[in-house]
Amino acid sequence: MDDDEAIGRSLSGDLSAYEVLVARYSVLAHRTAAMLGAGDEAEDVVQEAFVKAFRHLASFRRQSPFRPWLLRIVANETHNLTRSRGRRSELTAKLTMTADGVSPEDPEGTAVATDRRARLLAAVKTLPERERQAVVCRYFLQLSEAETAQVLDWPLGTVKSATHRGLARLREEVGRDLA
């Protein structure tokens, strides 16, 4: 069942169709919430986002893709959470990818790659919030510029400039070490 069919059936009262959407996008929603600063509270953020999405499903524009619409709700919920805490949450993410060219049998290469990822994540955490959000959406969540603009509810030019500034800061911080 594709997203459009699941949405149509959900609007007709078929809760199992909405469960399909929840199953399809839960992992991405959790990753988005965690990467945008929800940390240990990502589960709560995602649950609230799916509840809000269901409540407002009738206002969803059916000709638009569901994924960016849902992720925008997740981003808004995460922003509400971090704002209500009164402090910036730590970015908690597990990068499951291995560094290019590092063999699992190469403990030194694995240690170096792990250290590089840790330094990169530490540098991403220090970025100003708007730049961090843009970099996380574009490179950690692998969203297009248009999807990032929709998720963050920003103009496309703002996404481009925030991404550019964020990457420039990251290059200054860790560029030589990650090259």
PDB file of C-alpha atoms in Angstrom:
ATOM      1  CA  MET A   1       0.000   0.000   0.000  1.00  0.00           C
ATOM      2  CA  ASP A   2       1.506   3.350  -0.998  1.00  0.00           C
ATOM      3  CA  ASP A   3       1.273   6.510   1.118  1.00  0.00           C
ATOM      4  CA  ASP A   4      -1.638   8.000  -0.799  1.00  0.00           C
ATOM      5  CA  GLU A   5      -3.755   4.863  -0.436  1.00  0.00           C
ATOM      6  CA  ALA A   6      -2.869   4.588   3.268  1.00  0.00           C
ATOM      7  CA  ILE A   7      -3.839   8.226   3.820  1.00  0.00           C
ATOM      8  CA  GLY A   8      -7.131   7.791   1.966  1.00  0.00           C
ATOM      9  CA  ARG A   9      -8.026   4.694   3.941  1.00  0.00           C
ATOM     10  CA  SER A  10      -6.961   6.373   7.198  1.00  0.00           C
ATOM     11  CA  LEU A  11      -9.257   9.297   6.448  1.00  0.00           C
ATOM     12  CA  SER A  12     -12.070   6.767   5.987  1.00  0.00           C
ATOM     13  CA  GLY A  13     -11.451   5.429   9.489  1.00  0.00           C
ATOM     14  CA  ASP A  14      -9.148   2.491   8.729  1.00  0.00           C
ATOM     15  CA  LEU A  15      -6.659   2.604  11.610  1.00  0.00           C
ATOM     16  CA  SER A  16      -4.647  -0.301  10.208  1.00  0.00           C
ATOM     17  CA  ALA A  17      -3.869   1.882   7.180  1.00  0.00           C
ATOM     18  CA  TYR A  18      -2.444   4.560   9.475  1.00  0.00           C
ATOM     19  CA  GLU A  19      -0.419   1.846  11.222  1.00  0.00           C
ATOM     20  CA  VAL A  20       1.233   1.218   7.838  1.00  0.00           C
ATOM     21  CA  LEU A  21       2.371   4.849   7.746  1.00  0.00           C
ATOM     22  CA  VAL A  22       3.584   4.690  11.342  1.00  0.00           C
ATOM     23  CA  ALA A  23       5.569   1.525  10.632  1.00  0.00           C
ATOM     24  CA  ARG A  24       7.006   2.978   7.420  1.00  0.00           C
ATOM     25  CA  TYR A  25       8.196   6.272   8.946  1.00  0.00           C
ATOM     26  CA  SER A  26       8.890   5.488  12.632  1.00  0.00           C
ATOM     27  CA  VAL A  27      12.619   4.893  12.272  1.00  0.00           C
ATOM     28  CA  LEU A  28      13.109   8.040  10.199  1.00  0.00           C
ATOM     29  CA  ALA A  29      10.960  10.080  12.600  1.00  0.00           C
ATOM     30  CA  HIS A  30      12.983   8.834  15.591  1.00  0.00           C
ATOM     31  CA  ARG A  31      16.252   9.604  13.850  1.00  0.00           C
ATOM     32  CA  THR A  32      14.976  13.066  12.914  1.00  0.00           C
ATOM     33  CA  ALA A  33      13.881  13.852  16.468  1.00  0.00           C
ATOM     34  CA  ALA A  34      17.158  12.614  17.924  1.00  0.00           C
ATOM     35  CA  MET A  35      19.295  14.473  15.384  1.00  0.00           C
ATOM     36  CA  LEU A  36      17.378  17.709  15.928  1.00  0.00           C
ATOM     37  CA  GLY A  37      17.955  17.577  19.683  1.00  0.00           C
ATOM     38  CA  ALA A  38      15.241  15.485  21.356  1.00  0.00           C
ATOM     39  CA  GLY A  39      17.806  13.063  22.746  1.00  0.00           C
ATOM     40  CA  ASP A  40      16.302  10.580  25.181  1.00  0.00           C
ATOM     41  CA  GLU A  41      12.883  12.108  24.659  1.00  0.00           C
ATOM     42  CA  ALA A  42      12.767  11.249  20.939  1.00  0.00           C
ATOM     43  CA  GLU A  43      10.179   8.514  21.578  1.00  0.00           C
ATOM     44  CA  ASP A  44       7.801  11.011  23.203  1.00  0.00           C
ATOM     45  CA  VAL A  45       8.341  13.519  20.402  1.00  0.00           C
ATOM     46  CA  VAL A  46       7.634  10.915  17.727  1.00  0.00           C
ATOM     47  CA  GLN A  47       4.501   9.638  19.453  1.00  0.00           C
ATOM     48  CA  GLU A  48       3.157  13.174  19.761  1.00  0.00           C
ATOM     49  CA  ALA A  49       4.053  13.891  16.128  1.00  0.00           C
ATOM     50  CA  PHE A  50       2.192  10.819  14.867  1.00  0.00           C
ATOM     51  CA  VAL A  51      -0.843  11.717  16.998  1.00  0.00           C
ATOM     52  CA  LYS A  52      -0.825  15.279  15.637  1.00  0.00           C
ATOM     53  CA  ALA A  53      -0.344  14.019  12.093  1.00  0.00           C
ATOM     54  CA  PHE A  54      -3.338  11.728  12.478  1.00  0.00           C
ATOM     55  CA  ARG A  55      -5.482  14.516  13.934  1.00  0.00           C
ATOM     56  CA  HIS A  56      -4.564  16.860  11.077  1.00  0.00           C
ATOM     57  CA  LEU A  57      -4.519  14.282   8.297  1.00  0.00           C
ATOM     58  CA  ALA A  58      -7.623  15.842   6.737  1.00  0.00           C
ATOM     59  CA  SER A  59      -5.662  19.085   6.189  1.00  0.00           C
ATOM     60  CA  PHE A  60      -2.789  17.261   4.460  1.00  0.00           C
ATOM     61  CA  ARG A  61      -2.500  18.225   0.776  1.00  0.00           C
ATOM     62  CA  ARG A  62      -2.787  14.869  -0.960  1.00  0.00           C
ATOM     63  CA  GLN A  63      -0.721  15.931  -3.986  1.00  0.00           C
ATOM     64  CA  SER A  64       2.277  16.530  -1.661  1.00  0.00           C
ATOM     65  CA  PRO A  65       4.583  13.818  -0.324  1.00  0.00           C
ATOM     66  CA  PHE A  66       3.750  12.604   3.190  1.00  0.00           C
ATOM     67  CA  ARG A  67       7.345  12.147   4.439  1.00  0.00           C
ATOM     68  CA  PRO A  68       8.388  15.854   4.513  1.00  0.00           C
ATOM     69  CA  TRP A  69       5.007  16.820   6.001  1.00  0.00           C
ATOM     70  CA  LEU A  70       5.443  14.317   8.824  1.00  0.00           C
ATOM     71  CA  LEU A  71       9.073  15.296   9.407  1.00  0.00           C
ATOM     72  CA  ARG A  72       8.036  18.938   9.654  1.00  0.00           C
ATOM     73  CA  ILE A  73       5.672  17.951  12.472  1.00  0.00           C
ATOM     74  CA  VAL A  74       8.510  16.004  14.121  1.00  0.00           C
ATOM     75  CA  ALA A  75      10.816  19.019  13.752  1.00  0.00           C
ATOM     76  CA  ASN A  76       8.192  21.339  15.256  1.00  0.00           C
ATOM     77  CA  GLU A  77       7.600  18.969  18.178  1.00  0.00           C
ATOM     78  CA  THR A  78      11.332  18.696  18.760  1.00  0.00           C
ATOM     79  CA  HIS A  79      11.685  22.472  18.681  1.00  0.00           C
ATOM     80  CA  ASN A  80       8.817  22.800  21.180  1.00  0.00           C
ATOM     81  CA  LEU A  81      10.510  20.276  23.454  1.00  0.00           C
ATOM     82  CA  THR A  82      13.917  21.929  23.381  1.00  0.00           C
ATOM     83  CA  ARG A  83      12.416  25.377  23.843  1.00  0.00           C
ATOM     84  CA  SER A  84      10.334  24.240  26.821  1.00  0.00           C
ATOM     85  CA  ARG A  85      13.376  22.661  28.474  1.00  0.00           C
ATOM     86  CA  GLY A  86      15.048  26.048  28.350  1.00  0.00           C
ATOM     87  CA  ARG A  87      18.325  24.602  27.162  1.00  0.00           C
ATOM     88  CA  ARG A  88      19.751  23.071  24.071  1.00  0.00           C
ATOM     89  CA  SER A  89      19.520  19.296  24.082  1.00  0.00           C
ATOM     90  CA  GLU A  90      22.529  17.253  23.275  1.00  0.00           C
ATOM     91  CA  LEU A  91      22.535  15.716  19.855  1.00  0.00           C
ATOM     92  CA  THR A  92      22.367  11.956  20.456  1.00  0.00           C
ATOM     93  CA  ALA A  93      22.897   9.878  17.418  1.00  0.00           C
ATOM     94  CA  LYS A  94      24.533   6.637  16.529  1.00  0.00           C
ATOM     95  CA  LEU A  95      26.284   6.646  13.232  1.00  0.00           C
ATOM     96  CA  THR A  96      26.099   3.070  12.056  1.00  0.00           C
ATOM     97  CA  MET A  97      28.063   3.618   8.909  1.00  0.00           C
ATOM     98  CA  THR A  98      31.679   2.548   8.760  1.00  0.00           C
ATOM     99  CA  ALA A  99      34.362   4.791   7.324  1.00  0.00           C
ATOM    100  CA  ASP A 100      35.318   4.182   3.713  1.00  0.00           C
ATOM    101  CA  GLY A 101      38.281   1.914   3.335  1.00  0.00           C
ATOM    102  CA  VAL A 102      38.313   0.709   6.936  1.00  0.00           C
ATOM    103  CA  SER A 103      38.163  -3.032   7.304  1.00  0.00           C
ATOM    104  CA  PRO A 104      36.385  -4.458  10.366  1.00  0.00           C
ATOM    105  CA  GLU A 105      39.600  -6.462  10.949  1.00  0.00           C
ATOM    106  CA  ASP A 106      41.592  -3.205  11.137  1.00  0.00           C
ATOM    107  CA  PRO A 107      41.282  -2.103  14.779  1.00  0.00           C
ATOM    108  CA  GLU A 108      43.472   0.967  14.295  1.00  0.00           C
ATOM    109  CA  GLY A 109      41.433   2.152  11.293  1.00  0.00           C
ATOM    110  CA  THR A 110      38.189   1.478  13.160  1.00  0.00           C
ATOM    111  CA  ALA A 111      39.423   3.454  16.175  1.00  0.00           C
ATOM    112  CA  VAL A 112      40.466   6.381  13.964  1.00  0.00           C
ATOM    113  CA  ALA A 113      37.111   6.340  12.143  1.00  0.00           C
ATOM    114  CA  THR A 114      35.219   6.234  15.452  1.00  0.00           C
ATOM    115  CA  ASP A 115      37.272   9.160  16.756  1.00  0.00           C
ATOM    116  CA  ARG A 116      36.593  11.160  13.575  1.00  0.00           C
ATOM    117  CA  ARG A 117      32.841  10.541  13.842  1.00  0.00           C
ATOM    118  CA  ALA A 118      32.881  11.574  17.494  1.00  0.00           C
ATOM    119  CA  ARG A 119      34.726  14.798  16.644  1.00  0.00           C
ATOM    120  CA  LEU A 120      32.327  15.508  13.792  1.00  0.00           C
ATOM    121  CA  LEU A 121      29.284  14.999  16.028  1.00  0.00           C
ATOM    122  CA  ALA A 122      30.848  17.206  18.706  1.00  0.00           C
ATOM    123  CA  ALA A 123      31.430  19.921  16.102  1.00  0.00           C
ATOM    124  CA  VAL A 124      27.861  19.605  14.775  1.00  0.00           C
ATOM    125  CA  LYS A 125      26.556  20.066  18.345  1.00  0.00           C
ATOM    126  CA  THR A 126      28.374  23.392  18.608  1.00  0.00           C
ATOM    127  CA  LEU A 127      26.802  24.856  15.456  1.00  0.00           C
ATOM    128  CA  PRO A 128      24.187  27.580  15.902  1.00  0.00           C
ATOM    129  CA  GLU A 129      20.718  26.001  15.960  1.00  0.00           C
ATOM    130  CA  ARG A 130      19.629  26.990  12.440  1.00  0.00           C
ATOM    131  CA  GLU A 131      22.876  25.786  10.880  1.00  0.00           C
ATOM    132  CA  ARG A 132      22.753  22.556  12.914  1.00  0.00           C
ATOM    133  CA  GLN A 133      19.181  21.880  11.797  1.00  0.00           C
ATOM    134  CA  ALA A 134      20.046  22.448   8.141  1.00  0.00           C
ATOM    135  CA  VAL A 135      23.184  20.266   8.248  1.00  0.00           C
ATOM    136  CA  VAL A 136      21.393  17.480  10.130  1.00  0.00           C
ATOM    137  CA  CYS A 137      18.496  17.397   7.673  1.00  0.00           C
ATOM    138  CA  ARG A 138      20.688  17.551   4.581  1.00  0.00           C
ATOM    139  CA  TYR A 139      23.525  15.218   5.517  1.00  0.00           C
ATOM    140  CA  PHE A 140      22.487  13.032   8.446  1.00  0.00           C
ATOM    141  CA  LEU A 141      18.885  12.504   7.333  1.00  0.00           C
ATOM    142  CA  GLN A 142      19.782  12.787   3.625  1.00  0.00           C
ATOM    143  CA  LEU A 143      16.886  15.091   2.752  1.00  0.00           C
ATOM    144  CA  SER A 144      16.970  17.195  -0.388  1.00  0.00           C
ATOM    145  CA  GLU A 145      17.126  20.989  -0.081  1.00  0.00           C
ATOM    146  CA  ALA A 146      13.421  21.185  -0.955  1.00  0.00           C
ATOM    147  CA  GLU A 147      12.502  18.540   1.640  1.00  0.00           C
ATOM    148  CA  THR A 148      14.647  20.289   4.236  1.00  0.00           C
ATOM    149  CA  ALA A 149      12.889  23.579   3.491  1.00  0.00           C
ATOM    150  CA  GLN A 150       9.526  21.880   3.909  1.00  0.00           C
ATOM    151  CA  VAL A 151      10.525  20.042   7.106  1.00  0.00           C
ATOM    152  CA  LEU A 152      11.957  23.165   8.746  1.00  0.00           C
ATOM    153  CA  ASP A 153       9.360  25.514   7.218  1.00  0.00           C
ATOM    154  CA  TRP A 154      12.063  27.773   5.811  1.00  0.00           C
ATOM    155  CA  PRO A 155      12.504  29.367   2.392  1.00  0.00           C
ATOM    156  CA  LEU A 156      14.800  27.376   0.093  1.00  0.00           C
ATOM    157  CA  GLY A 157      17.391  30.171   0.120  1.00  0.00           C
ATOM    158  CA  THR A 158      17.562  30.035   3.926  1.00  0.00           C
ATOM    159  CA  VAL A 159      18.223  26.288   3.771  1.00  0.00           C
ATOM    160  CA  LYS A 160      21.005  26.840   1.244  1.00  0.00           C
ATOM    161  CA  SER A 161      22.681  29.635   3.198  1.00  0.00           C
ATOM    162  CA  ALA A 162      22.362  27.912   6.601  1.00  0.00           C
ATOM    163  CA  THR A 163      23.764  24.689   5.127  1.00  0.00           C
ATOM    164  CA  HIS A 164      26.636  26.575   3.501  1.00  0.00           C
ATOM    165  CA  ARG A 165      27.509  28.445   6.709  1.00  0.00           C
ATOM    166  CA  GLY A 166      27.240  25.262   8.783  1.00  0.00           C
ATOM    167  CA  LEU A 167      29.507  23.295   6.461  1.00  0.00           C
ATOM    168  CA  ALA A 168      32.023  26.155   6.409  1.00  0.00           C
ATOM    169  CA  ARG A 169      32.139  26.143  10.227  1.00  0.00           C
ATOM    170  CA  LEU A 170      32.536  22.355  10.257  1.00  0.00           C
ATOM    171  CA  ARG A 171      35.399  22.572   7.753  1.00  0.00           C
ATOM    172  CA  GLU A 172      37.127  25.078  10.040  1.00  0.00           C
ATOM    173  CA  GLU A 173      36.580  22.907  13.114  1.00  0.00           C
ATOM    174  CA  VAL A 174      37.345  19.419  11.846  1.00  0.00           C
ATOM    175  CA  GLY A 175      38.060  19.640   8.134  1.00  0.00           C
ATOM    176  CA  ARG A 176      41.735  18.783   8.306  1.00  0.00           C
ATOM    177  CA  ASP A 177      41.111  15.916  10.723  1.00  0.00           C
ATOM    178  CA  LEU A 178      38.344  14.372   8.610  1.00  0.00           C
ATOM    179  CA  ALA A 179      40.119  14.657   5.263  1.00  0.00           C
TER     180      ALA A 179
END
